[in-house]
C-alpha positions in Angstrom: -21.6 3.1 40.1 -20.0 5.7 37.2 -21.3 4.8 34.0 -17.8 3.9 31.6 -17.2 6.1 28.7 -17.9 4.4 25.5 -13.8 5.4 23.1 -14.3 6.0 19.5 -17.8 5.7 18.8 -19.2 7.0 15.3 -21.3 10.2 15.7 -23.8 8.7 13.7 -25.4 4.8 13.5 -27.3 3.8 10.5 -28.6 0.1 12.2 -31.8 1.6 14.1 -32.7 3.8 10.9 -32.3 1.1 8.8 -34.6 -1.2 10.6 -37.3 1.2 11.8 -38.0 1.8 7.6 -37.6 -1.8 6.6 -40.4 -2.4 9.3 -42.5 0.4 7.7 -41.8 -1.2 4.2 -42.5 -4.5 5.7 -45.8 -3.5 7.4 -47.1 -1.3 4.4 -46.3 -4.2 2.0 -48.1 -6.2 3.6 -51.3 -4.4 3.8 -51.3 -3.8 -0.1 -50.8 -7.3 -0.7 -53.4 -8.1 1.2 -56.5 -7.4 -1.0 -54.8 -8.9 -3.8 -54.8 -12.8 -1.7 -51.3 -12.7 -1.5 -48.4 -12.8 1.8 -44.9 -11.5 1.4 -43.7 -15.4 0.8 -46.3 -15.7 -1.8 -44.9 -13.0 -3.7 -41.0 -13.9 -3.6 -42.3 -17.8 -4.8 -44.1 -16.0 -8.0 -41.1 -13.8 -8.6 -38.8 -16.1 -8.5 -41.0 -18.4 -11.3 -40.9 -15.5 -13.2 -37.2 -14.6 -13.3 -36.4 -18.4 -13.8 -39.2 -18.9 -16.6 -39.8 -21.8 -14.3 -38.2 -24.2 -12.0 -38.4 -27.7 -10.4 -39.7 -28.1 -7.0 -36.7 -29.2 -5.7 -34.5 -26.4 -7.3 -37.5 -23.9 -6.2 -36.7 -25.3 -2.6 -33.1 -24.5 -2.6 -34.1 -21.1 -4.2 -36.9 -19.9 -1.5 -34.0 -22.2 1.2 -37.4 -23.5 2.4 -38.3 -27.3 3.2 -39.5 -29.3 0.5 -42.7 -30.0 2.4 -43.0 -26.1 3.4 -42.7 -25.5 -0.8 -45.4 -28.0 -1.3 -47.4 -26.8 0.8 -47.0 -23.1 -0.6 -47.5 -24.0 -4.4 -50.5 -25.6 -3.5 -51.9 -22.1 -1.6 -50.8 -20.8 -5.4 -52.2 -23.6 -7.9 -55.5 -23.3 -6.0 -55.8 -19.9 -6.7 -55.0 -20.5 -10.3 -51.5 -18.8 -10.3 -49.0 -21.5 -10.9 -49.4 -24.8 -12.8 -47.4 -28.2 -12.1 -46.9 -30.7 -14.8 -44.2 -33.5 -15.0 -40.8 -33.1 -16.5 -40.4 -34.2 -20.4 -36.9 -35.7 -18.8 -37.7 -36.9 -15.9 -41.1 -38.0 -14.9 -40.7 -38.2 -11.5 -39.7 -34.7 -11.6 -42.5 -31.6 -11.3 -42.1 -28.4 -13.1 -43.7 -25.2 -11.8 -44.6 -22.3 -14.0 -46.6 -19.3 -14.0 -50.0 -19.1 -15.4 -51.3 -16.1 -17.5 -53.3 -14.9 -14.5 -50.2 -15.6 -12.1 -48.3 -12.8 -14.2 -51.1 -10.3 -13.9 -51.3 -11.1 -10.5 -47.6 -10.1 -10.2 -47.8 -7.3 -12.0 -50.5 -6.1 -10.2 -48.7 -6.8 -6.6 -45.6 -5.0 -7.8 -47.2 -2.0 -8.9 -49.3 -1.8 -5.2 -45.5 -2.1 -3.8 -44.1 0.5 -5.9 -46.9 2.7 -4.7 -46.7 1.4 -0.7 -42.5 2.4 -1.6 -43.7 6.1 -2.6 -45.7 6.3 0.7 -42.8 5.1 2.8 -39.9 7.0 1.2 -42.3 10.5 0.2 -40.0 12.7 1.8 -37.2 12.3 -0.5 -37.3 13.2 -4.1 -36.7 11.1 -7.3 -32.6 12.0 -7.0 -32.2 11.1 -3.4 -33.9 8.0 -3.6 -32.2 6.7 -6.8 -28.5 7.8 -3.9 -30.4 5.9 -1.5 -31.1 2.6 -3.3 -27.4 2.7 -5.0 -25.9 3.2 -1.6 -27.9 0.2 -0.2 -26.9 -1.8 -2.8 -23.3 -1.5 -2.0 -23.7 -2.1 1.6 -25.8 -5.2 0.7 -22.8 -6.2 -1.8 -20.6 -6.1 1.2 -17.9 -3.6 -0.9 -17.3 -0.3 -1.5 -17.9 1.1 -5.4 -15.0 0.8 -7.8 -14.5 4.5 -7.8 -14.2 4.4 -3.8 -11.7 1.2 -4.2 -9.6 3.4 -6.8 -9.6 6.2 -4.5 -8.2 3.8 -1.8 -5.5 2.8 -4.0 -7.0 -0.7 -4.7 -7.7 -1.5 -0.7 -11.0 -2.2 0.8 -12.3 0.1 3.3 -11.4 -2.1 6.1 -8.0 -2.7 4.9 -7.8 1.3 3.9 -8.8 2.0 7.6 -6.2 -0.4 8.8 -3.4 0.7 6.8 -4.6 4.5 7.7 -4.1 3.2 11.4 -1.0 1.4 11.2 0.6 4.8 10.1 -0.7 7.0 12.6 1.1 7.9 15.9 0.9 5.3 18.8 0.2 2.6 16.4 0.7 -0.6 16.5 0.6 -3.7 18.9 -2.3 -3.1 21.3 -3.1 0.4 19.8 -5.3 2.7 21.6 -8.3 1.3 20.3 -10.5 0.7 23.1 -8.5 2.0 26.5 -5.3 3.4 28.5 -3.9 -0.1 28.5 -4.1 -0.9 24.8 -2.2 2.7 24.4 0.5 1.4 27.0 0.9 -1.6 25.3 2.0 0.2 22.0 4.8 1.6 24.3 6.0 -2.0 25.4 5.2 -4.3 22.7 4.6 -8.3 24.2 7.9 -9.2 21.9 10.3 -7.4 23.8 12.6 -8.8 26.7 12.1 -5.8 28.8 8.5 -5.8 28.1 8.1 -9.2 30.2 9.8 -7.8 33.3 7.3 -6.7 35.8 9.3 -3.9 37.2 9.8 -2.8 33.3 5.9 -2.7 32.5 5.3 -1.2 35.5 7.9 2.1 34.4 6.4 1.8 30.8 2.7 2.0 32.2 3.9 5.0 34.5 6.1 7.0 31.6 3.2 6.2 28.9 0.0 6.9 31.1 0.3 10.8 30.4 0.3 10.2 26.6 -2.7 7.9 26.6 -5.3 10.7 25.8 -3.8 12.3 22.7 -3.1 8.6 21.6 -6.9 8.0 21.8 -7.7 10.8 19.8 -5.3 9.6 16.6 -7.7 6.6 16.7 -10.6 6.3 14.7 -13.6 3.6 13.5 -15.4 3.5 10.4 -19.0 2.8 10.8 -20.9 0.6 8.1 -24.7 0.5 7.2 -26.1 -3.3 7.2 -29.0 -5.0 7.3 -31.4 -4.8 4.4 -31.1 -5.9 0.5 -33.1 -2.8 -1.1 -35.7 -3.5 -4.0 -35.0 -1.3 -7.6 -38.2 0.3 -8.6 -39.6 -0.4 -11.6 -42.5 -0.9 -14.0 -43.2 -4.9 -13.4 -43.6 -7.1 -16.1 -46.7 -8.0 -18.3 
């Protein structure tokens, strides 16, 4: 059985590369955290507690999107290593406030230095300027919206809206424009809302007349591929 051609595919795809890069970063990060007695979930919890200057267990559960029982187990591990401490809230004795200890702050700083080195290993092929550019592009992609200067260049429209607006103004665009196959292009010459288009004989004539222009119709269409997947972390000196 002959394979069917796939139309309007972008020449480059970023998803597979991003997945490969994220996997290498994760494996390298885990290898440098292990000697410090930390796992990725420990690092996330310590980072959140530092940035929030402490938190209740309930709020930490919501922030980490973890079940409360799992958060208790996580905190037990960190508390056993002397990295966090829990005490009763003065406003509500039923609540526990979790905060970093001095050893926890130092361990987190060491982990961030180790992860910075791991990132240097994975991204060693890029110079500093290229790494800054990569970070900004990933940040924009993760936010799900174009940069302000890109929005201005698009006349205030989002990238998707601009693409649709451009497609709407291209030859052959309209109801059933040629995004997938010849039939879609044929539909543009015979909108569904017309009376003539509802008659079988009219549809047959329209299909015969428009088929010769299907190839040129397809050449006028375009799609836009957007990178996705990961949320990047900016390199920087860890807090003391």
